[in-house]
XYZ file of N, CA, C and O in Angstrom:
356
model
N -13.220 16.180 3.350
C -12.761 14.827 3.582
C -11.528 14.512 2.733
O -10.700 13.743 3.221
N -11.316 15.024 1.510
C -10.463 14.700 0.839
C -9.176 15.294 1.185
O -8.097 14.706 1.105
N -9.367 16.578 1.601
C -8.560 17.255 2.205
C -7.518 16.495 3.097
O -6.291 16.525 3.003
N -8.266 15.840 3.945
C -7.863 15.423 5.603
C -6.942 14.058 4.689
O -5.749 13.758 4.742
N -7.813 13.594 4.074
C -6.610 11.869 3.184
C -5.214 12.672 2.397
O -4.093 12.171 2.481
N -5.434 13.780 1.748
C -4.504 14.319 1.312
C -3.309 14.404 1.817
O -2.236 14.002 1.368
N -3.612 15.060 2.965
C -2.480 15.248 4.483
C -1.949 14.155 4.535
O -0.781 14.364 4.864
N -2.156 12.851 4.372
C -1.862 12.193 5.235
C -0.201 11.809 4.819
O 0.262 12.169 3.736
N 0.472 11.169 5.652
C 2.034 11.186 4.805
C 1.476 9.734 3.627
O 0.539 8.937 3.575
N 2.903 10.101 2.711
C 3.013 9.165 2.056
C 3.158 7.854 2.173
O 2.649 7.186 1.273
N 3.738 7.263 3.072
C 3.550 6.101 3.986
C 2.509 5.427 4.096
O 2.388 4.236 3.810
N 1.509 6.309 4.612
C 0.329 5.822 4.913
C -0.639 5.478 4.085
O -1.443 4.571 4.302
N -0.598 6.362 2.850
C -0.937 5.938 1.784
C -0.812 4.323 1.207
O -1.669 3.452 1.053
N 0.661 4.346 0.966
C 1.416 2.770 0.582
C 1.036 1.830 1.221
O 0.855 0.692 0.789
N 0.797 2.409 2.866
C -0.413 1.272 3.787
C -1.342 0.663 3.357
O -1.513 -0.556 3.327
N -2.173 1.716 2.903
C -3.450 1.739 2.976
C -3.511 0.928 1.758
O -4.036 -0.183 1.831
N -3.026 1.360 0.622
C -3.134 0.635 -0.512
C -2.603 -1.071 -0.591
O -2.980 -1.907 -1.412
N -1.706 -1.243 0.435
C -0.981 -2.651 0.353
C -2.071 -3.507 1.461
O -2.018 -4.734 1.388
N -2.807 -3.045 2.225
C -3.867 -3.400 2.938
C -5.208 -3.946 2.255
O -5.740 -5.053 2.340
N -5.610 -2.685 1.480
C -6.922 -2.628 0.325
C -6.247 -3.892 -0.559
O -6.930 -4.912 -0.652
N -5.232 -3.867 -1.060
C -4.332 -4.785 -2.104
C -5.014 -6.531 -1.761
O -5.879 -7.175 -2.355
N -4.233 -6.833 -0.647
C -3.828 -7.547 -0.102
C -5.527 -8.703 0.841
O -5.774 -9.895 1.023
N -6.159 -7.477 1.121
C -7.037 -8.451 1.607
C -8.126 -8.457 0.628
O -9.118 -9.179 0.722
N -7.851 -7.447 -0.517
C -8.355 -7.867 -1.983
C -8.275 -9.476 -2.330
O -9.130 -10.220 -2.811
N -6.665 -9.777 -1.824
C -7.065 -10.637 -2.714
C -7.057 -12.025 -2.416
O -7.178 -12.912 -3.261
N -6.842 -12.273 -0.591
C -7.206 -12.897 0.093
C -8.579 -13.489 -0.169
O -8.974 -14.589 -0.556
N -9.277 -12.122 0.257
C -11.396 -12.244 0.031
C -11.845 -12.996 -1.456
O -12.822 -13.711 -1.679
N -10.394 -12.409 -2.678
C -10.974 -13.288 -3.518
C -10.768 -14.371 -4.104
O -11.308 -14.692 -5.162
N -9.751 -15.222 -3.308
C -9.527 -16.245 -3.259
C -10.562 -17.024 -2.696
O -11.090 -17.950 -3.312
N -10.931 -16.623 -1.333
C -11.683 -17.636 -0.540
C -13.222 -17.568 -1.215
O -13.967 -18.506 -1.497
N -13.416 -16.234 -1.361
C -14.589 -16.447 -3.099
C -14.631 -17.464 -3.940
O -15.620 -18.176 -4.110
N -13.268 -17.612 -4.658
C -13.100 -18.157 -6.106
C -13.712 -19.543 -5.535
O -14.706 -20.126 -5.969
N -12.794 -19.972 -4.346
C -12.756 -21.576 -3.920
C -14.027 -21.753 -3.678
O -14.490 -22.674 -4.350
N -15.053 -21.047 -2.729
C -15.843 -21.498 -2.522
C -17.170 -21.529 -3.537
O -18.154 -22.210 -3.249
N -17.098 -20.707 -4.781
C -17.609 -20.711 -5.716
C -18.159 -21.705 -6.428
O -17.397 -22.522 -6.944
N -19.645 -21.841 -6.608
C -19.776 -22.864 -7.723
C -19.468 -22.755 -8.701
O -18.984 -21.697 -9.104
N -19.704 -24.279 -9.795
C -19.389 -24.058 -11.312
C -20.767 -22.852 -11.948
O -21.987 -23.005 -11.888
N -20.132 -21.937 -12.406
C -20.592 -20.664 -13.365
C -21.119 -19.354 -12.894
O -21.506 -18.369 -13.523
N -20.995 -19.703 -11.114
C -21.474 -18.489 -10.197
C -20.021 -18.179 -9.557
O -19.108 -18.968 -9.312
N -20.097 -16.766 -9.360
C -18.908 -16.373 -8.414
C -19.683 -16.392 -6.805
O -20.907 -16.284 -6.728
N -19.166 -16.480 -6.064
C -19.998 -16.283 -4.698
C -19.648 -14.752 -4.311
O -18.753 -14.194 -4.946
N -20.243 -14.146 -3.418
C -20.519 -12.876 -3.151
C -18.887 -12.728 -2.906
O -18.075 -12.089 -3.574
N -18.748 -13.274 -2.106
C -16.864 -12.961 -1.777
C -16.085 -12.563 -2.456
O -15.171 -11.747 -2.334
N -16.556 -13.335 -3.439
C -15.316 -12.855 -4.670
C -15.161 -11.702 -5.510
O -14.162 -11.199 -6.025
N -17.095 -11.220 -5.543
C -16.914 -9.629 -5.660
C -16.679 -8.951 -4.944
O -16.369 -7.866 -5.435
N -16.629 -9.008 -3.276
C -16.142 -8.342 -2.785
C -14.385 -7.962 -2.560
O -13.696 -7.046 -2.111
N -14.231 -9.176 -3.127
C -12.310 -8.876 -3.164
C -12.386 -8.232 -4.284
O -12.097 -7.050 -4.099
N -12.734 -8.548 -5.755
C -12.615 -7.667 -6.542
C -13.215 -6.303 -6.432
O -12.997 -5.495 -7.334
N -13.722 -6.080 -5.726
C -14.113 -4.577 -5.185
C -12.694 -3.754 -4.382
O -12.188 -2.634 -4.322
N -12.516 -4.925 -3.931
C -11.468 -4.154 -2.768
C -10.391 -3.864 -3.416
O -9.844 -2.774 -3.251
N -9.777 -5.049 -4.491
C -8.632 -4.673 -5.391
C -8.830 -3.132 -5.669
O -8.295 -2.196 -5.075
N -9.852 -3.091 -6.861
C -9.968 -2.464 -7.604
C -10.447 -1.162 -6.720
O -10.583 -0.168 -7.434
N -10.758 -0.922 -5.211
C -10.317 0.117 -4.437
C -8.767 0.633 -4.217
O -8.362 1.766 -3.955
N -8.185 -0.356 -4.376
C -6.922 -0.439 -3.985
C -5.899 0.396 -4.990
O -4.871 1.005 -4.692
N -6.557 0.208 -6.337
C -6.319 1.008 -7.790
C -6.375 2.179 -7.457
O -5.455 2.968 -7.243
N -7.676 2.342 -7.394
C -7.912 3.637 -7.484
C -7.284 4.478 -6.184
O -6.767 5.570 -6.421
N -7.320 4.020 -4.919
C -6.175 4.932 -4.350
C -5.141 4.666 -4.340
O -4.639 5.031 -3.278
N -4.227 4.031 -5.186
C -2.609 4.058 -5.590
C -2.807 5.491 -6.717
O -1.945 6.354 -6.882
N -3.919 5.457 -7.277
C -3.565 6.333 -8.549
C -4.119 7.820 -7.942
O -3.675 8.892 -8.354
N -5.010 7.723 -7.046
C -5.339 8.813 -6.379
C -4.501 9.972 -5.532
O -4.617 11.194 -5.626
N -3.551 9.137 -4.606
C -2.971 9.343 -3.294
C -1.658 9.386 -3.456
O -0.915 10.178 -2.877
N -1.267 8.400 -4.379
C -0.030 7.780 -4.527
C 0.705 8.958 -5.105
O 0.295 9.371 -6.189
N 1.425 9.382 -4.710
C 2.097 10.913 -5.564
C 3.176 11.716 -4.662
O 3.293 11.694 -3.437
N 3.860 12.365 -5.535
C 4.884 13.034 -4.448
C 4.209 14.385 -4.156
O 3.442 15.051 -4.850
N 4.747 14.611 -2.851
C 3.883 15.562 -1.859
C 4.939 16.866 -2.531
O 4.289 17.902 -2.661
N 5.884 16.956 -2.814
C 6.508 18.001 -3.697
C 6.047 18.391 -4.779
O 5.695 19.568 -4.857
N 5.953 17.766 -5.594
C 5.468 18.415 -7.461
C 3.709 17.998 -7.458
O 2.833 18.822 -7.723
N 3.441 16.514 -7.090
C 2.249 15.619 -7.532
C 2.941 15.000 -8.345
O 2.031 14.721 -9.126
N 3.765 14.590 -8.761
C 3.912 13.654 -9.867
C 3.006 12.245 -9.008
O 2.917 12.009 -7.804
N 2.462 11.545 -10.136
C 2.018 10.394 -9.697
C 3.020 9.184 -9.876
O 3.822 9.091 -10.805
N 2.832 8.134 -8.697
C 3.905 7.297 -8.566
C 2.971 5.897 -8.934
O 3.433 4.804 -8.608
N 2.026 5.955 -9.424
C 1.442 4.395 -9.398
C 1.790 3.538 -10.160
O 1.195 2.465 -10.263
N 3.479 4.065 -11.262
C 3.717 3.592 -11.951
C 5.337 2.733 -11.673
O 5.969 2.182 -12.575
N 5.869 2.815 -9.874
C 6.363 2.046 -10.135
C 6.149 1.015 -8.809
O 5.384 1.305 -7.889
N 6.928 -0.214 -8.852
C 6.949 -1.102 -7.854
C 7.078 -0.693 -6.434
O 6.208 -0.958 -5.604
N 7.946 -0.178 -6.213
C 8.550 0.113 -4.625
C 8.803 1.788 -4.493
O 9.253 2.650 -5.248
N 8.354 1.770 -3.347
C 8.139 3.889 -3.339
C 9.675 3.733 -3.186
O 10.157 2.945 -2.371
N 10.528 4.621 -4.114
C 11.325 5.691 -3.642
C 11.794 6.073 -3.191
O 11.092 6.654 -2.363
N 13.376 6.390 -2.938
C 13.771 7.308 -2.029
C 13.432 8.682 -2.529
O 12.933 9.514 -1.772
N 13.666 8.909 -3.659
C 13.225 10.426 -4.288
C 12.536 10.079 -5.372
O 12.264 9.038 -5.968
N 12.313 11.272 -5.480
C 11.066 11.171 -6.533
C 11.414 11.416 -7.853
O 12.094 12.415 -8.087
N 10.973 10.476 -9.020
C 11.977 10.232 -10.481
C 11.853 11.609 -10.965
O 12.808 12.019 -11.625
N 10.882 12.394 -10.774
C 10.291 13.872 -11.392
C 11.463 14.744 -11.231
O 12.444 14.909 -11.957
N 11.097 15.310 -10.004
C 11.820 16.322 -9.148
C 12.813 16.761 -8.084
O 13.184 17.753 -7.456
N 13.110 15.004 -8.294
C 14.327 14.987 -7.468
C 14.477 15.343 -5.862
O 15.502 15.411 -5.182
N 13.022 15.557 -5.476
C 12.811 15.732 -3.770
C 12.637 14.271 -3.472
O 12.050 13.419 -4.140
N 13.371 14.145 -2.148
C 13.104 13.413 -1.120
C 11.804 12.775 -1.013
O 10.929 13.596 -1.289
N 11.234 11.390 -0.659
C 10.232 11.246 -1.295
C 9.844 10.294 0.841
O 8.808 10.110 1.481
N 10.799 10.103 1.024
C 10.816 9.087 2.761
C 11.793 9.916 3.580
O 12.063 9.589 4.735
């Protein structure tokens, strides 16, 4: 299985992660709001679940398909990659 996510282009990755990101933190908004005083409502762990999915495959996936250098360290993918100087899109 890991194999098959490996493959996948880099692109899709940045998808996937700005997706996981994003309705992270949608879900935990509509959590927070609907939350009582000193309880979180289920929602809101579930966005913080999803964020914090979202982590872990930026730091997983996120990487140049040339060396591996990992990229989760900057804002916007790249045209090349700061490492090795390959083509990165």
């Amino acid at each position: 299985m890991k194999e098959k996510l490996e493959n996948l282009y880099l692109e899709t990755h940045v998808k996937i992660h700005t997706v996981l990101l994003l309705s992270g933190l949608v879900v935990t908004g509509i959590g927070a709001k609907i939350s009582q005083f000193g309880r979180l409502h289920i929602l809101a762990w579930i966005g913080i679940a999803l964020i914090a999915a979202a982590m872990l495959w930026r730091f997983l996936f996120i990487k140049c398909p040339h060396c591996g250098s990992k990229l989760f360290s900057v804002q916007e993918l790249p045209e090349y990659c700061p490492d090795c100087g390959e083509k990165l899109v």
